[in-house]
PDB file of C-alpha atoms in Angstrom:
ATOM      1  CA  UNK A   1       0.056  55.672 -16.276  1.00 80.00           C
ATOM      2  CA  UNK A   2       0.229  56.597 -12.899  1.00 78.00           C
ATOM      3  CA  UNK A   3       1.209  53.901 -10.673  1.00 78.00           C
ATOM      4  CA  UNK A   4       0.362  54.688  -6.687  1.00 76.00           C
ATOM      5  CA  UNK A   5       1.603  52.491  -3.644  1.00 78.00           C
ATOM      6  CA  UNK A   6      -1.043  52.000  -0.951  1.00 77.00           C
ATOM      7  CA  UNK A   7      -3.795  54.283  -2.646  1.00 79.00           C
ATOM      8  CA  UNK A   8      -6.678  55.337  -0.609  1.00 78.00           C
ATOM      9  CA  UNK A   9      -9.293  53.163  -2.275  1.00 77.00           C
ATOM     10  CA  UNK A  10      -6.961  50.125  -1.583  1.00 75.00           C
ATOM     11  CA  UNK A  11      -6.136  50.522   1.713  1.00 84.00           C
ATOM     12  CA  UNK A  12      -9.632  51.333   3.121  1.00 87.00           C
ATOM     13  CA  UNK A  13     -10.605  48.485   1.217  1.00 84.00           C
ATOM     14  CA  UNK A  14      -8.055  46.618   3.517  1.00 83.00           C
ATOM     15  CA  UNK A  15      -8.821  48.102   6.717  1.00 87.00           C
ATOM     16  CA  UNK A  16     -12.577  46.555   6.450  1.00 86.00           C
ATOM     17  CA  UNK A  17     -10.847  43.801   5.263  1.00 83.00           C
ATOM     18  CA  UNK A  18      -8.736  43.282   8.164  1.00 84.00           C
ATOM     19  CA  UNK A  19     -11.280  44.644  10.868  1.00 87.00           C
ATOM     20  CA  UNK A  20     -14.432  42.320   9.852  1.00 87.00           C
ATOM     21  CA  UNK A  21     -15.145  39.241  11.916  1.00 85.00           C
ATOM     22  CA  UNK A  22     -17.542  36.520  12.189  1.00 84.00           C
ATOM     23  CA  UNK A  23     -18.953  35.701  15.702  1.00 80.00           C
ATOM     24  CA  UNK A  24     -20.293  32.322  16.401  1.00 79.00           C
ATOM     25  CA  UNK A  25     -20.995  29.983  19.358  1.00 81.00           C
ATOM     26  CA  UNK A  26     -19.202  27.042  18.976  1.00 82.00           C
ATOM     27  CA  UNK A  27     -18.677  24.951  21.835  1.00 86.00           C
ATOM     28  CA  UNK A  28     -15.987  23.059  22.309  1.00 89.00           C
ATOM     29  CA  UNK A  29     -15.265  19.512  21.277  1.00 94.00           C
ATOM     30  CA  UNK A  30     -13.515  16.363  21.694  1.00 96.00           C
ATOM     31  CA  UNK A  31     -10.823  16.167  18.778  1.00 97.00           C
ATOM     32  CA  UNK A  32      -7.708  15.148  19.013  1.00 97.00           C
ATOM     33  CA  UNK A  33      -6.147  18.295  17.392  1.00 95.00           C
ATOM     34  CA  UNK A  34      -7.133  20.112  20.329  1.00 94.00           C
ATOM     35  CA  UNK A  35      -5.014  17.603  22.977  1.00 95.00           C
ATOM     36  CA  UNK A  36      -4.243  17.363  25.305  1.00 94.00           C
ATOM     37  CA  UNK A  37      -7.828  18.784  26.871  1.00 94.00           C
ATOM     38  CA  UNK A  38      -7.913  20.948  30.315  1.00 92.00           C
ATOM     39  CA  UNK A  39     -10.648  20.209  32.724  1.00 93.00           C
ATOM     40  CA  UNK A  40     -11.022  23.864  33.600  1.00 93.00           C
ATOM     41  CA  UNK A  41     -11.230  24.926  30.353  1.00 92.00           C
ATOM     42  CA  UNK A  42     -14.221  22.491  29.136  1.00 93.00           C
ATOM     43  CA  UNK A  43     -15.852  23.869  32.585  1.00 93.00           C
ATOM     44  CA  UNK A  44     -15.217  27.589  32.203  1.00 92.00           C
ATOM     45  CA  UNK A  45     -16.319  27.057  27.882  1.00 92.00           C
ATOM     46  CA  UNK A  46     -19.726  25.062  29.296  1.00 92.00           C
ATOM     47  CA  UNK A  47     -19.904  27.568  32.090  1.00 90.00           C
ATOM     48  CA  UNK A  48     -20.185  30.750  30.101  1.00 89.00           C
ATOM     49  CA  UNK A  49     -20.551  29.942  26.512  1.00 88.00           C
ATOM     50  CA  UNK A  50     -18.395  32.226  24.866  1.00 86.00           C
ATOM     51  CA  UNK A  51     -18.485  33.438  21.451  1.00 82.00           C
ATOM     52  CA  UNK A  52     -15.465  32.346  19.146  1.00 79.00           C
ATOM     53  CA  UNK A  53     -14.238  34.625  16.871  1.00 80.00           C
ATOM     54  CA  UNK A  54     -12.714  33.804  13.475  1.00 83.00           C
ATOM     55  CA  UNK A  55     -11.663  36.385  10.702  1.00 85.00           C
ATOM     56  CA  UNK A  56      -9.559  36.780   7.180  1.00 83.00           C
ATOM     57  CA  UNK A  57      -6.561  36.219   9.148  1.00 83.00           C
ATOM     58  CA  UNK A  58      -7.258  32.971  10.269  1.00 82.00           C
ATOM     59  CA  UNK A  59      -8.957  31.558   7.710  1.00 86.00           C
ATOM     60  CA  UNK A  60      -5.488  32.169   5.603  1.00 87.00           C
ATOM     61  CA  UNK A  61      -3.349  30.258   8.064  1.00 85.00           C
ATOM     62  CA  UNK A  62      -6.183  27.728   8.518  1.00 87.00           C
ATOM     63  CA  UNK A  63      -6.481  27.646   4.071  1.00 90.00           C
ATOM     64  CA  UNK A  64      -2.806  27.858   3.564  1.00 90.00           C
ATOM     65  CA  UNK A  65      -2.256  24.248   5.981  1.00 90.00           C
ATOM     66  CA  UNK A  66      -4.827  22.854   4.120  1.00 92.00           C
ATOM     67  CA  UNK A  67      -3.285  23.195   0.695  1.00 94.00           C
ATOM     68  CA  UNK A  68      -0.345  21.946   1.500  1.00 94.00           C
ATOM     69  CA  UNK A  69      -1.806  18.960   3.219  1.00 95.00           C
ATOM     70  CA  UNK A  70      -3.996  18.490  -0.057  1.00 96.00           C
ATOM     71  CA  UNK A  71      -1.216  18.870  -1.760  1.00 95.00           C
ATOM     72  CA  UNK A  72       1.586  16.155  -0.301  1.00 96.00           C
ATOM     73  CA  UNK A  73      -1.568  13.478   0.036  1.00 97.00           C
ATOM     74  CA  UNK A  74      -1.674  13.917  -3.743  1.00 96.00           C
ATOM     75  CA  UNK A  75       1.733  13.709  -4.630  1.00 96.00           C
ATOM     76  CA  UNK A  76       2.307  10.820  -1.700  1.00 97.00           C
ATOM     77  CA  UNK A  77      -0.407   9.165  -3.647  1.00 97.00           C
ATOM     78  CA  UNK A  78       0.795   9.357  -7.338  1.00 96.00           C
ATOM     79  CA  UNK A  79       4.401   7.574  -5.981  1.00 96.00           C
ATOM     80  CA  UNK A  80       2.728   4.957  -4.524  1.00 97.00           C
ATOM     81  CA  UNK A  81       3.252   5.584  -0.752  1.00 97.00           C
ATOM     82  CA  UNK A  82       0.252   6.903   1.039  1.00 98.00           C
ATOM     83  CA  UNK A  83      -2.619   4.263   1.875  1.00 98.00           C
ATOM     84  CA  UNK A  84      -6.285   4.593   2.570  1.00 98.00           C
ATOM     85  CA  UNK A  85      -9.542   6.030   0.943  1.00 98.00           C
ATOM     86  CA  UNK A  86      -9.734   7.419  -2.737  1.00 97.00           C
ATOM     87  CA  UNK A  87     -12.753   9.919  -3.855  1.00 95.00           C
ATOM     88  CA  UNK A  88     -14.100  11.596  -6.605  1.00 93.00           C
ATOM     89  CA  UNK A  89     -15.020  15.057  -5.625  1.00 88.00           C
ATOM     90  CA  UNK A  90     -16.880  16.172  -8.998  1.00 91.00           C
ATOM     91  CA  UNK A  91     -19.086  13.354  -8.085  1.00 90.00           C
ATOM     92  CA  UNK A  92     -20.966  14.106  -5.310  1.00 78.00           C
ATOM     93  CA  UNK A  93     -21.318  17.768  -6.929  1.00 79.00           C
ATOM     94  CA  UNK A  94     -22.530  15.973 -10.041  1.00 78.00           C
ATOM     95  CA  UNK A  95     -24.374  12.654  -9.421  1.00 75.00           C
ATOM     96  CA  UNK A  96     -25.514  13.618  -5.833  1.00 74.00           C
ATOM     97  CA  UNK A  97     -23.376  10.028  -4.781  1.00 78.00           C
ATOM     98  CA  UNK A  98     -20.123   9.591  -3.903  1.00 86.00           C
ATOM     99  CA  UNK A  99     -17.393   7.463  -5.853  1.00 92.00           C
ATOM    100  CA  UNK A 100     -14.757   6.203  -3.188  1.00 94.00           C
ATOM    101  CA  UNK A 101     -12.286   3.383  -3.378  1.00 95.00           C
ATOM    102  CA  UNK A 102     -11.414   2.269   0.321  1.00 96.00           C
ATOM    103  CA  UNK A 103      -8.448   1.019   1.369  1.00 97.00           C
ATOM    104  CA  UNK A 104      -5.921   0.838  -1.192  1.00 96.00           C
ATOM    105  CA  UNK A 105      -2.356   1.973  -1.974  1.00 97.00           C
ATOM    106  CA  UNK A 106      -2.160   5.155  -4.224  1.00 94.00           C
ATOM    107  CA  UNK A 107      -1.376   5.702  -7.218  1.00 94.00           C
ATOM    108  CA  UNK A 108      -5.404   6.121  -7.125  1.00 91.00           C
ATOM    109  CA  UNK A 109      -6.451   6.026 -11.038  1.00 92.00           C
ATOM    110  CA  UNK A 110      -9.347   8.041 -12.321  1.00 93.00           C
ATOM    111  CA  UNK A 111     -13.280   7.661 -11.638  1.00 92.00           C
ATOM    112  CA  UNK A 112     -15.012   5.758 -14.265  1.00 91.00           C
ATOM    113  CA  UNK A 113     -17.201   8.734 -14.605  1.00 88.00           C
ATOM    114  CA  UNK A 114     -15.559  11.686 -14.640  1.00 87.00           C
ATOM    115  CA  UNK A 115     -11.990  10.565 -15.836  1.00 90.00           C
ATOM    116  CA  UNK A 116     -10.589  12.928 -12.900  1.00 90.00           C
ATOM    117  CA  UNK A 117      -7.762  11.697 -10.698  1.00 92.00           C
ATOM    118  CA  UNK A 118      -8.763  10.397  -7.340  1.00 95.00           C
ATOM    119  CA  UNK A 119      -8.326  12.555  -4.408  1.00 95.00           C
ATOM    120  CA  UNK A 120      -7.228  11.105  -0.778  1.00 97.00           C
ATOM    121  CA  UNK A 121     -10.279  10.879   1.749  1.00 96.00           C
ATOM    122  CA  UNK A 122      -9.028  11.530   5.345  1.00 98.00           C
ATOM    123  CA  UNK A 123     -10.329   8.461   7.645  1.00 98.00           C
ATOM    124  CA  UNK A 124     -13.206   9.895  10.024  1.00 98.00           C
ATOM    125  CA  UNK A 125     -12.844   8.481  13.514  1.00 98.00           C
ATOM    126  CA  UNK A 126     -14.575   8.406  16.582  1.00 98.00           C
ATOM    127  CA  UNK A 127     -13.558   6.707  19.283  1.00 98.00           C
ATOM    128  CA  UNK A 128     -15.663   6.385  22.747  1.00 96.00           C
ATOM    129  CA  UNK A 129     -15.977  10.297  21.718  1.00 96.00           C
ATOM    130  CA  UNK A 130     -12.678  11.368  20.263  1.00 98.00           C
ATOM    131  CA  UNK A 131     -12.859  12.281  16.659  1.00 98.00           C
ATOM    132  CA  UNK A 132     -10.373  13.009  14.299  1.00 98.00           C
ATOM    133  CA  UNK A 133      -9.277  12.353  10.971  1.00 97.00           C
ATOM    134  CA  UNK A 134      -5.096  11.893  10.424  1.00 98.00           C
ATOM    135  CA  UNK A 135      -3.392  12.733   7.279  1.00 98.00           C
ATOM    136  CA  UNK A 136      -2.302   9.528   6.240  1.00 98.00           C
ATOM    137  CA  UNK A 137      -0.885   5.936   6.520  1.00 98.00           C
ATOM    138  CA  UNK A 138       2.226   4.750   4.824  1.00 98.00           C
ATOM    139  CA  UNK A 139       3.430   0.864   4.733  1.00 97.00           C
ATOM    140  CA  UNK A 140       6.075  -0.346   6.773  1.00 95.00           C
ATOM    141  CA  UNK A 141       8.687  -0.966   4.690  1.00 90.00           C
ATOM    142  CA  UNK A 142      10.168  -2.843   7.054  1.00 87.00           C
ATOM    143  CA  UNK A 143       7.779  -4.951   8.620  1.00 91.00           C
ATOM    144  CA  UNK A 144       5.133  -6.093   5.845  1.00 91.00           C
ATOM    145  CA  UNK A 145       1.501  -5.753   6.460  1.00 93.00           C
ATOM    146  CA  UNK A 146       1.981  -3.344   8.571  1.00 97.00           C
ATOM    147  CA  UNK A 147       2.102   0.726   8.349  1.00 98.00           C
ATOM    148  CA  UNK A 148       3.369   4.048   9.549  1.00 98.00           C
ATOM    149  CA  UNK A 149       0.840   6.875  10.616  1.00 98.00           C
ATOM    150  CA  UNK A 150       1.388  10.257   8.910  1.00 98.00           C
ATOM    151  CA  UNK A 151       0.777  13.609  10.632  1.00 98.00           C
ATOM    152  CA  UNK A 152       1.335  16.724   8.481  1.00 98.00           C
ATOM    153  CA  UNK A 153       2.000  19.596  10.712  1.00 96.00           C
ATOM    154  CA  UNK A 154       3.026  23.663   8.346  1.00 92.00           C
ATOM    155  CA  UNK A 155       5.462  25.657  10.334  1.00 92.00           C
ATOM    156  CA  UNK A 156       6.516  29.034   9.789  1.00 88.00           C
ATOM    157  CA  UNK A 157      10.492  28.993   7.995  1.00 89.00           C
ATOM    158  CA  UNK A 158      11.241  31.816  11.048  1.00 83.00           C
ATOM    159  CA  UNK A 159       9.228  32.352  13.694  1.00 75.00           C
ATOM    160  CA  UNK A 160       8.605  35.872  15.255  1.00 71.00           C
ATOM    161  CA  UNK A 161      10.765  36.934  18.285  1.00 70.00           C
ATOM    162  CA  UNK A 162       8.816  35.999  21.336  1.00 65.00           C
ATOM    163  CA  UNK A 163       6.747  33.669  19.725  1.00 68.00           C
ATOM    164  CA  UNK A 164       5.544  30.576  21.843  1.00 66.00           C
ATOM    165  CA  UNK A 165       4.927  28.439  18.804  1.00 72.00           C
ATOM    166  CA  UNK A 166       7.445  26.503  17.692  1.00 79.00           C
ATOM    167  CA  UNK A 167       9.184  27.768  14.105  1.00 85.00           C
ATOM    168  CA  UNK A 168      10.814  25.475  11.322  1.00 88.00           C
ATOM    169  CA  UNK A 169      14.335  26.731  11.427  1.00 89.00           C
ATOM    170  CA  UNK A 170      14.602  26.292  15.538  1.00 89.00           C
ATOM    171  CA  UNK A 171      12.503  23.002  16.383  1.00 91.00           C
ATOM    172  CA  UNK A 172      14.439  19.918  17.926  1.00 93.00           C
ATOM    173  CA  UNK A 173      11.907  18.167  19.478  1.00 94.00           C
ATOM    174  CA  UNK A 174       7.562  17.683  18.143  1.00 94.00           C
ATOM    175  CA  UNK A 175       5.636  19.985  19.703  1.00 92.00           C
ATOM    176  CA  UNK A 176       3.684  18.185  22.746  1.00 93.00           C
ATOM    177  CA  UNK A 177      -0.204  18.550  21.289  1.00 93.00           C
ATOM    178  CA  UNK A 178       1.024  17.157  18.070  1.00 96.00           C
ATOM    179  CA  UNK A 179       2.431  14.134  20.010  1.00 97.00           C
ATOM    180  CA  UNK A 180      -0.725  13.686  21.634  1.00 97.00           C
ATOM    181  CA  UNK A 181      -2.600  14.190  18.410  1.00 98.00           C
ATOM    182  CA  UNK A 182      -0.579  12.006  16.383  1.00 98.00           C
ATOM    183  CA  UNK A 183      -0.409   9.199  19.016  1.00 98.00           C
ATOM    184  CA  UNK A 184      -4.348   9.292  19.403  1.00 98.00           C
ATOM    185  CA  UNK A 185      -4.693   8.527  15.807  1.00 99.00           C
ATOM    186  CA  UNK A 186      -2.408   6.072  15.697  1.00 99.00           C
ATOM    187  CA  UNK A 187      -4.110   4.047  18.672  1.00 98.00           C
ATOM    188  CA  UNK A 188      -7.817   4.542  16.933  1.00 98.00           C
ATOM    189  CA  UNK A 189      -6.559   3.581  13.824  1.00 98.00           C
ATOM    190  CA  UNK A 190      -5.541   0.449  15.654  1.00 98.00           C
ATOM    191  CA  UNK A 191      -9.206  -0.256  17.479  1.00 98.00           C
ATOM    192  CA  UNK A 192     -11.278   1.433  14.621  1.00 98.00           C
ATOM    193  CA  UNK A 193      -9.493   0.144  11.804  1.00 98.00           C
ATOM    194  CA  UNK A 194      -7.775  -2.777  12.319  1.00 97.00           C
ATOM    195  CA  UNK A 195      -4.273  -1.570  11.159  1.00 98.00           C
ATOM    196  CA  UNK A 196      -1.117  -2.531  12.726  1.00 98.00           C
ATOM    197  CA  UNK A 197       0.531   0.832  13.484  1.00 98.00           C
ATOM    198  CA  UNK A 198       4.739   0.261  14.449  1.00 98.00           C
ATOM    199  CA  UNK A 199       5.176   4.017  13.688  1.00 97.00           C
ATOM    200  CA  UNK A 200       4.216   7.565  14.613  1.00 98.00           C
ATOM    201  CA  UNK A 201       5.721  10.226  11.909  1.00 98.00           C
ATOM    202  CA  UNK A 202       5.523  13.852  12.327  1.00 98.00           C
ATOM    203  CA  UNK A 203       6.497  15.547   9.214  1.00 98.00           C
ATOM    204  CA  UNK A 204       7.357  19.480   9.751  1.00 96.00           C
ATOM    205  CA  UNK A 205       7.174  21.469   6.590  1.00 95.00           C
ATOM    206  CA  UNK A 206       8.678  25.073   5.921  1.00 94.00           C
ATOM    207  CA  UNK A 207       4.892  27.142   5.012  1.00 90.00           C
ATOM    208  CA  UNK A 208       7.483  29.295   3.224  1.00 89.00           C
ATOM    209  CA  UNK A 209      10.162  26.413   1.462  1.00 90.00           C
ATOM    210  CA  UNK A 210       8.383  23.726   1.576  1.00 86.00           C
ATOM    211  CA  UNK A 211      10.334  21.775  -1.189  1.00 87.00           C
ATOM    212  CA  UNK A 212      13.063  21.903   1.865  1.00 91.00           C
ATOM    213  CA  UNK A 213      13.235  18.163   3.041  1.00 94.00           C
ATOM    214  CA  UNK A 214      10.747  17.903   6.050  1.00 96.00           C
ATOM    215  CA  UNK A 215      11.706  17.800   9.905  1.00 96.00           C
ATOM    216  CA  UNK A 216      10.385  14.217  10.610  1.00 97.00           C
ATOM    217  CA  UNK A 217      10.384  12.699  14.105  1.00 98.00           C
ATOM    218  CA  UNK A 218       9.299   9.061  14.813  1.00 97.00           C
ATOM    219  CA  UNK A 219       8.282   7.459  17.709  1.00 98.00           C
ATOM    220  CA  UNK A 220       6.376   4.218  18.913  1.00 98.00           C
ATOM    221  CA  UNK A 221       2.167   4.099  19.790  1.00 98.00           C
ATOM    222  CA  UNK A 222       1.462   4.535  23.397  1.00 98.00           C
ATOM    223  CA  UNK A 223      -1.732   3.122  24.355  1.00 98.00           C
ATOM    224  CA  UNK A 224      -1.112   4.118  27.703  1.00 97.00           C
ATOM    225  CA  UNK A 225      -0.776   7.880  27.302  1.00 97.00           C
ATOM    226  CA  UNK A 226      -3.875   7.611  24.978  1.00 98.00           C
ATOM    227  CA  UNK A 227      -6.062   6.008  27.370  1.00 98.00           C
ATOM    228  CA  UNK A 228      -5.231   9.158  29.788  1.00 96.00           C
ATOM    229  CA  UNK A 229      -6.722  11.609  26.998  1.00 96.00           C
ATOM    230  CA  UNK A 230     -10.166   9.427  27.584  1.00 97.00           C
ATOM    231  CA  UNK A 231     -10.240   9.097  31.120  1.00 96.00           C
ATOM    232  CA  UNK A 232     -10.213  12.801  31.223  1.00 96.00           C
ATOM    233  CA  UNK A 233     -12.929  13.357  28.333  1.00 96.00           C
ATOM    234  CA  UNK A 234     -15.141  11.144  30.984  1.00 97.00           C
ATOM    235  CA  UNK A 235     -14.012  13.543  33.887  1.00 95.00           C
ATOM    236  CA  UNK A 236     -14.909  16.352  31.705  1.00 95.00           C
ATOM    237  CA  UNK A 237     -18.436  14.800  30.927  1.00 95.00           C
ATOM    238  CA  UNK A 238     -19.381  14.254  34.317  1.00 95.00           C
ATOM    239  CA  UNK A 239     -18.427  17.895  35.648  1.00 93.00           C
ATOM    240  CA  UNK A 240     -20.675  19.498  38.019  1.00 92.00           C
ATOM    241  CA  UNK A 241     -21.138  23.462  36.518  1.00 91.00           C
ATOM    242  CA  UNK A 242     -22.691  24.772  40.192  1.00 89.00           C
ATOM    243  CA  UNK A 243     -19.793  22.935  41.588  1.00 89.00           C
ATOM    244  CA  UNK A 244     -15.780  24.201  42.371  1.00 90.00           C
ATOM    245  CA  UNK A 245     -14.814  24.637  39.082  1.00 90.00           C
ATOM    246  CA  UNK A 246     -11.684  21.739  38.406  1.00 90.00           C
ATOM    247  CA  UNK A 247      -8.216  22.474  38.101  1.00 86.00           C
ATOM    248  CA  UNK A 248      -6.478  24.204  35.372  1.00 85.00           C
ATOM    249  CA  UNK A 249      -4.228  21.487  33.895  1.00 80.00           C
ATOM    250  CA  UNK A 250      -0.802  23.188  32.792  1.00 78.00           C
ATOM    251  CA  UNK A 251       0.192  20.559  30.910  1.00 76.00           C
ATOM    252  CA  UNK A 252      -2.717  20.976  28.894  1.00 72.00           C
ATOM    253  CA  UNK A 253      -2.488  24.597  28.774  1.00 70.00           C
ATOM    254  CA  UNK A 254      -2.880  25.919  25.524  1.00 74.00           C
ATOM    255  CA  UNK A 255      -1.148  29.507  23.917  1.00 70.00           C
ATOM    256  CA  UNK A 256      -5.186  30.034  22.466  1.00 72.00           C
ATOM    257  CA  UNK A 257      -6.693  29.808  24.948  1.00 81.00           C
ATOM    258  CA  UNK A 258      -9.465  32.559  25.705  1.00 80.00           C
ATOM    259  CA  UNK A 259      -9.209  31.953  29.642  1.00 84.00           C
ATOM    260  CA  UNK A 260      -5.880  32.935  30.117  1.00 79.00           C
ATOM    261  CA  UNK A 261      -5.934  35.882  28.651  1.00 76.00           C
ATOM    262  CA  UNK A 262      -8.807  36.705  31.446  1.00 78.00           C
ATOM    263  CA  UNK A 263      -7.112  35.252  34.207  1.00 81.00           C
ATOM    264  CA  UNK A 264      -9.112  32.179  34.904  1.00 85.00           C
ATOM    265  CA  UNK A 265      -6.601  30.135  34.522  1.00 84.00           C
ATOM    266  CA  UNK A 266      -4.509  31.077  37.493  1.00 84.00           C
ATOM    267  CA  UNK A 267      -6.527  31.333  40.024  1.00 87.00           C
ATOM    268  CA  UNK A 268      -7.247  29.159  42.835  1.00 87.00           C
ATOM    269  CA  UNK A 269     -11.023  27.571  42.321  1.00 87.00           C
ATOM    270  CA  UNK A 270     -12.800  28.796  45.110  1.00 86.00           C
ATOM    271  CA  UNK A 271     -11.954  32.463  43.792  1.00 86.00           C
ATOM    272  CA  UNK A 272     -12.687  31.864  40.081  1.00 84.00           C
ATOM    273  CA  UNK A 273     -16.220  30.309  41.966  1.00 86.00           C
ATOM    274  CA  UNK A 274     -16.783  33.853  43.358  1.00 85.00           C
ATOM    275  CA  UNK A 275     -15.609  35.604  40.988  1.00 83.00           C
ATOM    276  CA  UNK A 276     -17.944  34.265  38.249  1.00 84.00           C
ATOM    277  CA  UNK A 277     -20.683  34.658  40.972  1.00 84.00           C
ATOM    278  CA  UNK A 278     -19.890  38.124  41.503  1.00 78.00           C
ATOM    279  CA  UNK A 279     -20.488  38.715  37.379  1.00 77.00           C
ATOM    280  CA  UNK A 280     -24.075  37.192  37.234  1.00 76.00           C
ATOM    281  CA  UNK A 281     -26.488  39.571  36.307  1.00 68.00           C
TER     282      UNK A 281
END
């Protein structure tokens, strides 16, 4: 048998792969995984509509997260520490109707139906136009009645040299957008749900050991840094597009973000007002 390495077949197979992408015009959105928001940024995406890109790549990092969310919810659920909704999901496939048990402390049981073990149900919120759904909610051991909020975040063991993101092996502080994140869902859990929240916890797993023992940072709700997140989502609602555009915020500055890579972000908004002018057909 002979055994190649990298064969031709194979690696043009890869090459398409790796070089098709999907094109579509999402706009953006109000969630809190995307705070903190900048003003500019909602202008510039309203402005010109640009087309967002996603591709094999990113669906893998975006997949791999997911499992491993999946996959702690369950386990959190079968010892008896994660709290909130429990679904069936052959159910809806099946009977066209969902099976869901709200509210309730894992371990979940089986569906009557099905016999299948009961999956965890992310809340959906929405909150004067924030939406989001957070990982979890774990009781307060001690303070009774009440709970921690669980955010999952999946960090690379090592990062790569130069990297902006944050890796497992180097982090000493949360990342600033998952504080914001995690502190918006614990104050709309609060309104929306009626839970007592006395804890924020931000577990950091190694993607690549992720029995290691998580990074976990805690911290209080701050209703007061969540209410700034909405007063700009109203600023950004009422923006005039044949108006200056706003400023770009660089606390809210993402490493993603299309604009800086074209150099809106920098410059002063009477030139990024001529400049778009100057590129209308």
């Amino acid at each position: 048998m002979d055994i190649r390495l990298n064969g031709r077949r194979g690696s043009t197979a890869w090459r398409v792969l790796d070089r098709t992408e999907i094109w579509t015009d999402r706009r953006k959105e109000f969630r809190a995984s995307s705070l903190p928001f900048c003003p500019r940024a909602f202008w510039l995406d309203k402005k010109l509509q640009p087309a967002s890109r996603r591709s094999f790549t990113d669906e893998v990092r975006l997949w791999r997260g997911h499992g491993i969310h999946d996959c702690l919810q369950y386990w959190m659920g079968q010892a008896g520490i994660l709290f909130g909704d429990w679904e069936c999901t052959i159910c809806k496939r099946s009977l066209g109707a969902d099976y869901v048990i709200h509210d309730m402390l894992g371990p979940p049981g089986q569906c009557p139906h099905h016999g299948a073990t009961l999956r965890y149900r992310e809340y959906e919120l929405d909150y004067e136009g924030l939406t989001g759904h957070p990982d979890g909610l774990t009781p307060d051991e001690a303070d009774a009645g009440a709970f921690s909020l669980l955010e999952f975040k999946t960090l690379q063991h090592r990062g790569y040299k130069g990297s902006s993101y944050p890796d497992w092996l180097t982090i000493k502080k949360p990342y600033e957008p998952h504080i914001e994140q995690a502190n918006a869902y614990a104050c709309m859990v609060q309104e929306l749900k009626g839970f007592r929240i006395t804890q924020v916890l931000i577990w950091y797993v190694s993607i690549d050991r992720p029995s290691w023992a998580p990074k976990i940072f805690e911290f209080e709700p701050d209703w007061e840094r969540f209410q700034r997140h909405l007063d700009v989502i109203r600023e950004i609602e009422n923006q005039d597009l044949d108006g200056l555009p706003p400023v770009c915020d660089p606390d809210a500055k993402s490493p993603f973000c299309i604009f800086a890579d074209a150099g809106y972000c920098s410059m002063r908004s009477r030139d990024l007002q001529r400049h778009l002018r100057e590129q209308e057909p």
